[in-house]
One Martini backbone bead per residue (centre of mass of N, CA, C, O) as a GRO file, in nm:
protein
  499
    1MET     BB    1   1.841   2.623   1.527
    2LYS     BB    2   1.749   2.348   1.357
    3HIS     BB    3   1.443   2.227   1.216
    4ILE     BB    4   1.352   1.889   1.117
    5LEU     BB    5   1.141   1.690   0.919
    6VAL     BB    6   0.993   1.392   0.946
    7ARG     BB    7   0.928   1.101   0.819
    8SER     BB    8   0.748   0.923   1.039
    9GLY     BB    9   0.583   0.714   1.299
   10LYS     BB   10   0.847   0.801   1.500
   11SER     BB   11   1.024   0.820   1.711
   12PRO     BB   12   1.276   0.660   1.866
   13PHE     BB   13   1.205   0.813   2.199
   14HIS     BB   14   0.898   0.676   2.147
   15VAL     BB   15   0.743   0.484   2.388
   16ALA     BB   16   0.568   0.187   2.253
   17SER     BB   17   0.321   0.011   2.288
   18PRO     BB   18   0.174  -0.277   2.118
   19THR     BB   19  -0.080  -0.114   2.095
   20GLU     BB   20   0.001   0.176   1.997
   21PHE     BB   21   0.093   0.043   1.719
   22LEU     BB   22  -0.197  -0.053   1.614
   23GLN     BB   23  -0.369   0.148   1.651
   24GLN     BB   24  -0.140   0.386   1.471
   25ASP     BB   25   0.060   0.277   1.286
   26LEU     BB   26   0.380   0.317   1.339
   27ILE     BB   27   0.512   0.142   1.125
   28GLY     BB   28   0.363   0.119   0.836
   29THR     BB   29   0.261  -0.195   0.813
   30ASN     BB   30   0.631  -0.196   0.867
   31THR     BB   31   0.888  -0.207   1.042
   32GLY     BB   32   1.106  -0.145   0.878
   33ASN     BB   33   1.098   0.133   0.820
   34LEU     BB   34   1.212   0.229   1.094
   35LEU     BB   35   1.493   0.160   1.042
   36PHE     BB   36   1.509   0.416   0.838
   37SER     BB   37   1.394   0.664   1.007
   38ASP     BB   38   1.604   0.589   1.261
   39SER     BB   39   1.880   0.635   1.081
   40ALA     BB   40   1.763   0.929   0.959
   41HIS     BB   41   1.755   1.094   1.247
   42LYS     BB   42   2.049   0.998   1.368
   43MET     BB   43   2.189   1.187   1.112
   44LEU     BB   44   2.064   1.454   1.213
   45SER     BB   45   2.200   1.418   1.487
   46LEU     BB   46   2.257   1.754   1.629
   47PRO     BB   47   2.323   2.027   1.881
   48ASP     BB   48   2.146   2.204   1.681
   49THR     BB   49   1.938   1.973   1.596
   50GLU     BB   50   1.623   1.928   1.529
   51VAL     BB   51   1.403   1.615   1.554
   52THR     BB   52   1.079   1.543   1.380
   53SER     BB   53   0.822   1.367   1.370
   54ASN     BB   54   0.521   1.358   1.128
   55GLY     BB   55   0.438   1.079   1.044
   56ILE     BB   56   0.287   0.845   0.823
   57ARG     BB   57   0.085   1.047   0.762
   58THR     BB   58  -0.084   1.280   0.543
   59ASP     BB   59  -0.117   1.611   0.538
   60PRO     BB   60  -0.255   1.826   0.263
   61SER     BB   61  -0.316   2.073   0.400
   62ALA     BB   62  -0.257   2.412   0.411
   63ARG     BB   63  -0.234   2.445   0.713
   64ARG     BB   64   0.014   2.203   0.720
   65ALA     BB   65   0.209   2.358   0.578
   66ALA     BB   66   0.207   2.637   0.719
   67GLU     BB   67   0.343   2.524   0.942
   68ILE     BB   68   0.577   2.390   0.859
   69ASN     BB   69   0.732   2.631   0.731
   70GLU     BB   70   0.703   2.804   1.009
   71GLN     BB   71   0.885   2.530   1.182
   72TYR     BB   72   1.074   2.462   0.951
   73ASP     BB   73   1.390   2.374   0.744
   74VAL     BB   74   1.305   2.084   0.653
   75PHE     BB   75   1.225   1.817   0.446
   76VAL     BB   76   1.219   1.495   0.541
   77VAL     BB   77   1.180   1.148   0.303
   78PRO     BB   78   1.174   0.849   0.399
   79LEU     BB   79   1.193   0.589   0.181
   80ALA     BB   80   1.077   0.312  -0.035
   81ASN     BB   81   0.851   0.182  -0.244
   82ALA     BB   82   0.668   0.425  -0.388
   83PHE     BB   83   0.682   0.310  -0.693
   84ARG     BB   84   0.356   0.190  -0.676
   85PRO     BB   85   0.009   0.132  -0.692
   86GLY     BB   86  -0.045   0.125  -0.379
   87PHE     BB   87   0.089   0.428  -0.324
   88HIS     BB   88  -0.076   0.622  -0.499
   89ALA     BB   89  -0.196   0.813  -0.324
   90SER     BB   90   0.047   0.862  -0.115
   91LEU     BB   91   0.183   1.026  -0.315
   92ASP     BB   92  -0.004   1.264  -0.396
   93ARG     BB   93  -0.042   1.380  -0.096
   94LEU     BB   94   0.289   1.443  -0.079
   95SER     BB   95   0.272   1.650  -0.333
   96THR     BB   96   0.060   1.821  -0.215
   97LEU     BB   97   0.220   1.920   0.029
   98ILE     BB   98   0.503   1.992  -0.135
   99GLU     BB   99   0.371   2.224  -0.313
  100GLN     BB  100   0.341   2.417  -0.040
  101LEU     BB  101   0.650   2.433  -0.009
  102THR     BB  102   0.930   2.666   0.073
  103ILE     BB  103   1.096   2.421   0.206
  104PRO     BB  104   1.317   2.208   0.183
  105VAL     BB  105   1.329   1.893   0.005
  106VAL     BB  106   1.429   1.546   0.125
  107VAL     BB  107   1.483   1.194  -0.052
  108PHE     BB  108   1.529   0.896   0.084
  109GLY     BB  109   1.548   0.593  -0.079
  110VAL     BB  110   1.385   0.545  -0.313
  111GLY     BB  111   1.164   0.343  -0.519
  112ALA     BB  112   1.094   0.076  -0.731
  113GLN     BB  113   0.895  -0.145  -0.861
  114ALA     BB  114   0.917  -0.493  -0.935
  115PRO     BB  115   1.042  -0.713  -1.106
  116ASP     BB  116   1.336  -0.860  -1.114
  117ASP     BB  117   1.357  -0.795  -1.455
  118TYR     BB  118   1.304  -0.448  -1.441
  119ASP     BB  119   0.974  -0.425  -1.536
  120THR     BB  120   0.787  -0.103  -1.552
  121GLU     BB  121   0.534  -0.119  -1.693
  122TRP     BB  122   0.316  -0.138  -1.438
  123LEU     BB  123   0.388   0.198  -1.391
  124GLY     BB  124   0.228   0.349  -1.607
  125PRO     BB  125  -0.064   0.433  -1.422
  126MET     BB  126   0.158   0.647  -1.245
  127GLU     BB  127   0.347   0.851  -1.442
  128ALA     BB  128   0.278   1.119  -1.341
  129SER     BB  129   0.309   1.116  -1.021
  130VAL     BB  130   0.601   1.092  -1.048
  131LYS     BB  131   0.671   1.301  -1.153
  132ARG     BB  132   0.519   1.518  -0.977
  133PHE     BB  133   0.696   1.447  -0.739
  134ALA     BB  134   0.997   1.470  -0.862
  135ALA     BB  135   0.933   1.792  -0.947
  136ALA     BB  136   0.874   1.894  -0.656
  137VAL     BB  137   1.136   1.808  -0.514
  138LEU     BB  138   1.330   1.951  -0.733
  139GLU     BB  139   1.231   2.246  -0.649
  140ARG     BB  140   1.375   2.197  -0.326
  141SER     BB  141   1.642   2.048  -0.463
  142ALA     BB  142   1.914   1.862  -0.605
  143SER     BB  143   1.775   1.579  -0.539
  144ILE     BB  144   1.738   1.221  -0.575
  145GLY     BB  145   1.730   0.954  -0.320
  146VAL     BB  146   1.806   0.624  -0.443
  147ARG     BB  147   1.836   0.275  -0.409
  148GLY     BB  148   1.915   0.228  -0.739
  149GLU     BB  149   1.907   0.126  -1.049
  150LEU     BB  150   1.656   0.127  -1.125
  151THR     BB  151   1.541   0.387  -1.040
  152ALA     BB  152   1.761   0.572  -1.181
  153ARG     BB  153   1.637   0.478  -1.469
  154TYR     BB  154   1.341   0.535  -1.438
  155LEU     BB  155   1.355   0.864  -1.378
  156ASN     BB  156   1.563   0.940  -1.653
  157ASP     BB  157   1.319   0.830  -1.854
  158LEU     BB  158   1.142   1.076  -1.735
  159GLY     BB  159   1.370   1.330  -1.727
  160PHE     BB  160   1.555   1.266  -1.443
  161GLN     BB  161   1.894   1.392  -1.382
  162ASP     BB  162   1.889   1.427  -1.035
  163VAL     BB  163   2.023   1.138  -0.933
  164ASP     BB  164   2.108   0.941  -0.643
  165ILE     BB  165   2.262   0.681  -0.520
  166ILE     BB  166   2.203   0.537  -0.179
  167GLY     BB  167   2.038   0.369  -0.069
  168CYS     BB  168   1.960   0.260   0.237
  169PRO     BB  169   1.977   0.414   0.556
  170SER     BB  170   2.009   0.146   0.745
  171MET     BB  171   2.297   0.090   0.698
  172PHE     BB  172   2.384   0.352   0.847
  173LEU     BB  173   2.374   0.322   1.191
  174TYR     BB  174   2.683   0.375   1.201
  175GLY     BB  175   2.803   0.467   0.970
  176ALA     BB  176   3.079   0.399   0.832
  177THR     BB  177   3.045   0.125   1.004
  178PHE     BB  178   3.041  -0.224   0.996
  179PRO     BB  179   2.969  -0.484   1.147
  180ASP     BB  180   3.130  -0.803   1.216
  181ILE     BB  181   3.096  -1.095   1.071
  182ARG     BB  182   2.973  -1.397   1.222
  183ALA     BB  183   3.102  -1.672   1.241
  184ALA     BB  184   2.925  -2.038   1.169
  185ASP     BB  185   2.807  -2.366   1.280
  186LEU     BB  186   2.572  -2.523   1.143
  187THR     BB  187   2.325  -2.675   1.321
  188ALA     BB  188   2.056  -2.797   1.463
  189ASP     BB  189   2.120  -2.596   1.749
  190SER     BB  190   2.090  -2.375   1.577
  191ARG     BB  191   1.995  -2.017   1.537
  192ILE     BB  192   1.703  -1.933   1.340
  193ALA     BB  193   1.617  -1.670   1.106
  194VAL     BB  194   1.318  -1.585   0.967
  195ASN     BB  195   1.176  -1.435   0.684
  196LEU     BB  196   0.844  -1.320   0.510
  197SER     BB  197   0.652  -1.297   0.210
  198PRO     BB  198   0.354  -1.320   0.086
  199ASP     BB  199   0.455  -1.154  -0.201
  200ALA     BB  200   0.647  -1.430  -0.299
  201ILE     BB  201   0.488  -1.693  -0.358
  202PRO     BB  202   0.450  -1.655  -0.690
  203VAL     BB  203   0.784  -1.697  -0.692
  204GLY     BB  204   0.817  -1.922  -0.436
  205ASP     BB  205   0.888  -2.154  -0.217
  206ILE     BB  206   0.870  -2.020   0.086
  207SER     BB  207   0.707  -2.201   0.242
  208GLY     BB  208   0.874  -2.455   0.231
  209ILE     BB  209   1.155  -2.380   0.307
  210ALA     BB  210   1.035  -2.294   0.596
  211ARG     BB  211   0.985  -2.599   0.667
  212HIS     BB  212   1.265  -2.737   0.587
  213ALA     BB  213   1.374  -2.606   0.829
  214TRP     BB  214   1.181  -2.634   1.082
  215GLU     BB  215   1.247  -2.951   1.075
  216ARG     BB  216   1.578  -2.891   1.130
  217TYR     BB  217   1.543  -2.624   1.291
  218PRO     BB  218   1.406  -2.604   1.619
  219HIS     BB  219   1.538  -2.301   1.676
  220LEU     BB  220   1.318  -2.150   1.473
  221THR     BB  221   1.219  -1.828   1.360
  222TYR     BB  222   0.964  -1.631   1.298
  223TYR     BB  223   0.985  -1.305   1.172
  224ALA     BB  224   0.779  -1.028   1.173
  225GLN     BB  225   0.616  -0.707   0.983
  226HIS     BB  226   0.360  -0.719   1.009
  227THR     BB  227   0.044  -0.585   1.125
  228ASP     BB  228  -0.110  -0.871   1.054
  229ASP     BB  229   0.062  -1.023   1.261
  230ALA     BB  230   0.001  -0.836   1.516
  231GLU     BB  231  -0.287  -0.939   1.528
  232LEU     BB  232  -0.240  -1.205   1.558
  233LEU     BB  233  -0.066  -1.212   1.839
  234LEU     BB  234  -0.308  -1.045   1.989
  235TRP     BB  235  -0.583  -1.229   1.900
  236GLY     BB  236  -0.606  -1.446   1.737
  237ASP     BB  237  -0.793  -1.743   1.637
  238THR     BB  238  -0.995  -2.048   1.511
  239THR     BB  239  -0.857  -2.238   1.361
  240PRO     BB  240  -0.789  -2.489   1.532
  241GLU     BB  241  -1.102  -2.547   1.538
  242SER     BB  242  -1.168  -2.518   1.214
  243GLY     BB  243  -0.914  -2.645   1.027
  244VAL     BB  244  -0.746  -2.408   0.912
  245GLU     BB  245  -0.505  -2.400   0.647
  246ASP     BB  246  -0.162  -2.296   0.584
  247PRO     BB  247   0.148  -2.261   0.474
  248PHE     BB  248   0.141  -2.001   0.562
  249PRO     BB  249   0.200  -1.815   0.901
  250ARG     BB  250  -0.120  -1.691   0.929
  251HIS     BB  251  -0.198  -1.904   1.143
  252LEU     BB  252  -0.238  -2.104   1.437
  253SER     BB  253  -0.236  -2.383   1.292
  254HIS     BB  254   0.058  -2.343   1.258
  255PRO     BB  255   0.339  -2.428   1.386
  256LEU     BB  256   0.489  -2.176   1.456
  257LEU     BB  257   0.263  -2.088   1.636
  258ARG     BB  258   0.189  -2.316   1.795
  259GLU     BB  259   0.518  -2.325   1.930
  260ASN     BB  260   0.615  -2.021   1.942
  261LYS     BB  261   0.765  -1.914   1.643
  262VAL     BB  262   0.700  -1.587   1.677
  263ARG     BB  263   0.799  -1.249   1.605
  264MET     BB  264   0.721  -0.905   1.681
  265PRO     BB  265   0.869  -0.630   1.565
  266LEU     BB  266   0.865  -0.298   1.710
  267ASP     BB  267   1.182  -0.216   1.754
  268PRO     BB  268   1.485  -0.186   1.628
  269ALA     BB  269   1.664  -0.201   1.876
  270THR     BB  270   1.540  -0.488   1.984
  271TRP     BB  271   1.556  -0.628   1.704
  272ILE     BB  272   1.868  -0.622   1.678
  273GLU     BB  273   1.911  -0.768   1.946
  274GLU     BB  274   1.790  -1.035   1.935
  275LEU     BB  275   1.976  -1.101   1.668
  276ARG     BB  276   2.224  -1.116   1.864
  277GLY     BB  277   2.141  -1.477   1.921
  278TYR     BB  278   2.201  -1.570   1.643
  279ASP     BB  279   2.341  -1.763   1.353
  280PHE     BB  280   2.106  -1.684   1.128
  281ALA     BB  281   1.970  -1.527   0.851
  282TYR     BB  282   1.649  -1.556   0.637
  283GLY     BB  283   1.499  -1.409   0.331
  284THR     BB  284   1.282  -1.182   0.183
  285ARG     BB  285   1.325  -0.909   0.389
  286ILE     BB  286   1.521  -0.696   0.369
  287HIS     BB  287   1.499  -0.546   0.684
  288GLY     BB  288   1.547  -0.856   0.840
  289ASN     BB  289   1.833  -0.839   0.719
  290VAL     BB  290   1.979  -0.593   0.822
  291ALA     BB  291   1.924  -0.646   1.125
  292ALA     BB  292   2.109  -0.867   1.131
  293LEU     BB  293   2.380  -0.716   1.019
  294LEU     BB  294   2.363  -0.486   1.250
  295ALA     BB  295   2.399  -0.756   1.458
  296GLY     BB  296   2.645  -0.968   1.293
  297THR     BB  297   2.441  -1.141   1.171
  298PRO     BB  298   2.433  -1.373   0.907
  299SER     BB  299   2.268  -1.296   0.588
  300VAL     BB  300   2.005  -1.406   0.353
  301VAL     BB  301   1.883  -1.278   0.055
  302LEU     BB  302   1.556  -1.345  -0.067
  303THR     BB  303   1.474  -1.277  -0.392
  304HIS     BB  304   1.141  -1.118  -0.559
  305ASP     BB  305   1.235  -0.806  -0.613
  306SER     BB  306   1.406  -0.519  -0.712
  307ARG     BB  307   1.343  -0.397  -0.400
  308THR     BB  308   1.603  -0.629  -0.329
  309LEU     BB  309   1.776  -0.624  -0.522
  310GLU     BB  310   1.906  -0.330  -0.599
  311LEU     BB  311   2.015  -0.349  -0.264
  312CYS     BB  312   2.217  -0.594  -0.319
  313ARG     BB  313   2.357  -0.493  -0.511
  314TYR     BB  314   2.462  -0.207  -0.356
  315PHE     BB  315   2.579  -0.364  -0.093
  316ASP     BB  316   2.657  -0.669  -0.112
  317ILE     BB  317   2.429  -0.860  -0.043
  318PRO     BB  318   2.368  -1.169   0.010
  319HIS     BB  319   2.219  -1.359  -0.239
  320ARG     BB  320   1.905  -1.546  -0.399
  321GLN     BB  321   1.713  -1.610  -0.609
  322LEU     BB  322   1.398  -1.767  -0.557
  323ALA     BB  323   1.337  -1.833  -0.841
  324GLY     BB  324   1.381  -2.183  -0.843
  325LEU     BB  325   1.429  -2.256  -0.543
  326PRO     BB  326   1.411  -2.490  -0.325
  327ALA     BB  327   1.276  -2.639  -0.055
  328GLU     BB  328   1.552  -2.780   0.006
  329THR     BB  329   1.671  -2.567   0.152
  330ASP     BB  330   1.951  -2.509   0.329
  331PRO     BB  331   2.079  -2.271   0.545
  332ARG     BB  332   2.363  -2.379   0.539
  333ALA     BB  333   2.429  -2.316   0.242
  334LEU     BB  334   2.379  -2.014   0.242
  335TYR     BB  335   2.616  -1.944   0.450
  336GLU     BB  336   2.834  -2.093   0.245
  337ASP     BB  337   2.792  -1.918   0.002
  338ALA     BB  338   2.848  -1.649   0.170
  339ASP     BB  339   3.012  -1.319   0.089
  340PHE     BB  340   3.068  -1.026   0.296
  341SER     BB  341   3.352  -0.855   0.187
  342ALA     BB  342   3.233  -0.631   0.007
  343MET     BB  343   3.016  -0.507   0.209
  344LEU     BB  344   3.233  -0.428   0.369
  345LYS     BB  345   3.473  -0.305   0.191
  346GLY     BB  346   3.243  -0.062   0.051
  347HIS     BB  347   3.109   0.110   0.275
  348GLY     BB  348   3.267   0.365   0.305
  349GLU     BB  349   3.199   0.474   0.000
  350ARG     BB  350   2.899   0.463   0.056
  351PHE     BB  351   2.874   0.672   0.274
  352ASP     BB  352   3.025   0.907   0.142
  353ARG     BB  353   2.773   0.875  -0.122
  354ILE     BB  354   2.566   1.018   0.111
  355VAL     BB  355   2.704   1.240   0.235
  356ALA     BB  356   2.715   1.395  -0.048
  357PHE     BB  357   2.414   1.442  -0.079
  358LEU     BB  358   2.391   1.602   0.159
  359ASP     BB  359   2.532   1.803   0.108
  360ARG     BB  360   2.410   1.915  -0.154
  361ASN     BB  361   2.136   1.940   0.029
  362GLY     BB  362   2.233   2.076   0.336
  363LEU     BB  363   2.326   1.836   0.522
  364GLN     BB  364   2.422   1.712   0.793
  365ASN     BB  365   2.609   1.487   1.014
  366THR     BB  366   2.720   1.321   1.281
  367TYR     BB  367   2.960   1.155   1.133
  368THR     BB  368   3.111   1.444   1.026
  369HIS     BB  369   3.019   1.693   1.233
  370GLY     BB  370   2.946   1.529   1.518
  371ASP     BB  371   2.957   1.239   1.747
  372GLY     BB  372   2.852   0.974   1.590
  373GLY     BB  373   2.578   0.968   1.792
  374ALA     BB  374   2.626   0.918   2.084
  375ALA     BB  375   2.382   1.080   2.219
  376PHE     BB  376   2.189   0.942   2.115
  377ASP     BB  377   2.249   0.631   2.221
  378ALA     BB  378   2.236   0.693   2.504
  379ARG     BB  379   1.943   0.765   2.515
  380MET     BB  380   1.877   0.451   2.383
  381ALA     BB  381   1.970   0.326   2.685
  382GLU     BB  382   1.730   0.463   2.835
  383LEU     BB  383   1.531   0.305   2.807
  384GLU     BB  384   1.218   0.061   2.733
  385LEU     BB  385   1.175  -0.138   2.514
  386PRO     BB  386   1.018  -0.336   2.370
  387ALA     BB  387   0.931  -0.619   2.259
  388SER     BB  388   0.882  -0.868   2.069
  389MET     BB  389   0.562  -1.040   1.982
  390PRO     BB  390   0.436  -1.283   2.080
  391VAL     BB  391   0.229  -1.549   2.123
  392TRP     BB  392  -0.104  -1.551   2.261
  393ASP     BB  393  -0.194  -1.763   2.557
  394GLY     BB  394  -0.473  -1.624   2.708
  395SER     BB  395  -0.367  -1.435   2.927
  396ASP     BB  396  -0.267  -1.191   3.140
  397ASP     BB  397  -0.043  -0.947   2.948
  398GLY     BB  398  -0.153  -0.629   2.957
  399GLN     BB  399  -0.414  -0.632   2.772
  400MET     BB  400  -0.681  -0.707   2.821
  401ARG     BB  401  -0.824  -0.365   2.833
  402TYR     BB  402  -0.787  -0.344   2.529
  403ARG     BB  403  -0.926  -0.554   2.426
  404LEU     BB  404  -1.214  -0.489   2.527
  405SER     BB  405  -1.234  -0.189   2.448
  406ARG     BB  406  -1.213  -0.244   2.153
  407LEU     BB  407  -1.453  -0.433   2.125
  408ARG     BB  408  -1.642  -0.242   2.227
  409GLU     BB  409  -1.577  -0.014   1.988
  410GLN     BB  410  -1.676  -0.255   1.762
  411ILE     BB  411  -1.957  -0.295   1.865
  412THR     BB  412  -2.063   0.008   1.852
  413ALA     BB  413  -1.953   0.072   1.562
  414ALA     BB  414  -2.155  -0.112   1.438
  415GLY     BB  415  -2.399  -0.057   1.554
  416GLN     BB  416  -2.421   0.213   1.451
  417ARG     BB  417  -2.406   0.133   1.126
  418THR     BB  418  -2.667   0.005   1.153
  419ARG     BB  419  -2.807   0.185   1.182
  420GLU     BB  420  -2.774   0.396   0.972
  421GLN     BB  421  -2.839   0.180   0.764
  422ALA     BB  422  -3.113   0.202   0.836
  423ARG     BB  423  -3.211   0.432   0.822
  424LYS     BB  424  -3.118   0.486   0.505
  425GLN     BB  425  -3.297   0.267   0.435
  426ALA     BB  426  -3.588   0.421   0.526
  427GLN     BB  427  -3.539   0.660   0.338
  428GLU     BB  428  -3.539   0.444   0.072
  429ASN     BB  429  -3.835   0.366   0.131
  430LYS     BB  430  -3.969   0.608   0.104
  431ALA     BB  431  -3.878   0.705  -0.147
  432LEU     BB  432  -3.974   0.431  -0.328
  433ARG     BB  433  -4.281   0.499  -0.221
  434ALA     BB  434  -4.303   0.767  -0.349
  435GLN     BB  435  -4.259   0.697  -0.615
  436LEU     BB  436  -4.471   0.466  -0.638
  437SER     BB  437  -4.715   0.662  -0.605
  438THR     BB  438  -4.693   0.830  -0.810
  439ALA     BB  439  -4.652   0.573  -1.034
  440GLU     BB  440  -4.980   0.518  -0.974
  441LYS     BB  441  -5.102   0.786  -1.043
  442ARG     BB  442  -4.960   0.780  -1.351
  443ALA     BB  443  -5.140   0.535  -1.416
  444ASP     BB  444  -5.423   0.623  -1.341
  445GLU     BB  445  -5.402   0.866  -1.573
  446THR     BB  446  -5.332   0.722  -1.804
  447GLU     BB  447  -5.582   0.529  -1.825
  448ARG     BB  448  -5.764   0.741  -1.858
  449LYS     BB  449  -5.700   0.842  -2.122
  450LEU     BB  450  -5.676   0.603  -2.270
  451ASP     BB  451  -6.035   0.588  -2.263
  452THR     BB  452  -6.069   0.851  -2.394
  453LEU     BB  453  -5.937   0.759  -2.680
  454ALA     BB  454  -6.098   0.526  -2.729
  455ARG     BB  455  -6.354   0.680  -2.755
  456GLU     BB  456  -6.280   0.880  -2.973
  457LEU     BB  457  -6.200   0.682  -3.176
  458ALA     BB  458  -6.425   0.563  -3.219
  459ALA     BB  459  -6.584   0.781  -3.317
  460THR     BB  460  -6.447   0.827  -3.538
  461ARG     BB  461  -6.462   0.585  -3.713
  462LYS     BB  462  -6.763   0.615  -3.742
  463ALA     BB  463  -6.753   0.898  -3.897
  464LEU     BB  464  -6.576   0.779  -4.100
  465THR     BB  465  -6.817   0.598  -4.228
  466THR     BB  466  -7.002   0.787  -4.296
  467VAL     BB  467  -6.862   0.971  -4.507
  468GLU     BB  468  -6.789   0.728  -4.700
  469ARG     BB  469  -7.096   0.680  -4.768
  470ARG     BB  470  -7.134   0.960  -4.856
  471VAL     BB  471  -6.904   0.950  -5.076
  472THR     BB  472  -7.021   0.723  -5.258
  473GLY     BB  473  -7.327   0.845  -5.328
  474ILE     BB  474  -7.190   1.090  -5.460
  475ASP     BB  475  -7.060   0.955  -5.701
  476LYS     BB  476  -7.280   0.839  -5.818
  477ARG     BB  477  -7.483   1.066  -5.886
  478LEU     BB  478  -7.247   1.193  -6.071
  479LEU     BB  479  -7.236   0.980  -6.270
  480VAL     BB  480  -7.537   0.979  -6.366
  481ARG     BB  481  -7.500   1.301  -6.482
  482LEU     BB  482  -7.235   1.275  -6.652
  483GLY     BB  483  -7.262   1.028  -6.835
  484PRO     BB  484  -7.401   1.117  -7.118
  485ALA     BB  485  -7.187   1.341  -7.146
  486LEU     BB  486  -6.939   1.191  -7.152
  487ARG     BB  487  -7.078   0.977  -7.404
  488ARG     BB  488  -7.064   1.253  -7.618
  489ARG     BB  489  -6.765   1.343  -7.598
  490THR     BB  490  -6.657   1.077  -7.688
  491ARG     BB  491  -6.753   1.051  -7.965
  492LYS     BB  492  -6.713   1.346  -8.100
  493LEU     BB  493  -6.369   1.238  -8.048
  494SER     BB  494  -6.434   0.985  -8.265
  495SER     BB  495  -6.485   1.140  -8.496
  496GLY     BB  496  -6.275   1.346  -8.527
  497ALA     BB  497  -6.024   1.142  -8.576
  498LYS     BB  498  -6.165   1.017  -8.850
  499ASN     BB  499  -6.144   1.305  -8.997
   0.00000   0.00000   0.00000
């Protein structure tokens, strides 16, 4: 039996509640992470192979490294845009762990994040960390699997040539086959799924584009993906009462949330299943659109950076660059301009490429060496996975105990923090009072010394005056005694000079 450890938020077979997803951050802040990790898990699932999730957080301790070396045969690391400043510390922790491993380490689909002009200059401060990571991985594998052209060039420029472009594992959830993309005739009655990224706001008017579609397509739903979105849907906020507004749907005061037209997918399987019921999907989230494509739903990506653009280029996913796209852009126009033929035609060749990468790194896959994922799919079909989260309406939805418990924990934790801060403040005040007392004593001592010095100075001045008077008297007496002799000597010298 081969034992494979996979870096992922959770096993595909672990059924978690919405509150567990949030409390333990099983999605790694973004549901898209589960989509590609689940696909990797399925790809590596063979009858003689056991695949285990390591969790999304990295424990770089020597103890954990020793456990991995002892219990597993290979460590597989599916990644997304890991070469970015926001992931710098996490990348270093991952490198620390990998450097202690003696088993093979295989990296799936890592990417560099840059603007859509592919300028990687802003990654300069983390260059040493990227080199460290790549070196550690390549000491334990034949090559690194990257998302696309930009990341390959970036690593090549850093001196690493064993780089394979394999895209993202999420696109290979069904192996060498890809679902046919359904044709659609978009009308006002069509169901539209939109996905949005807050970090796309500086690039284009994504809020305006979403608003334009919402106003014209009553059956539009916003599929959010971030942990912050899930927190908002579960807890709500007071913006309807306070009047706070934002054009981006991140407050309950936004029309999409007021009308309960926001969903937060928690599991890839139910996410894909839900998107089968839509006529078209589009937006800035790459995995939000990949999920739709895997459901056979036509989808168009609005690219706003390299992480979305290089995947679209590699997989021939229909896309439009967000920069310069007018707010009046209609989903119907995006659909009519989309051509899915290259994506479907090239899928088999791209699958062969990722299989070659796996073979090169000593990994078999279920599609060419197993049952094609049949056992995996059958096991998944038996699970009751959670549906996407809706907007909480305040009623008892089964999560009230969690909300009350968490509020109590937060209040308790806040009280503990307050008491700890008060204790620390009291200690600081005590130390400051001791310092003040010491300083006051020193000041008193210094004042006494100054008084003594002042008296000594006055006495010295008085003695000096007496000495000066004595010296002056001595000078006068000397002149009286020496004056006649000096005058005689002077006359004698003058007389000699004349002669």
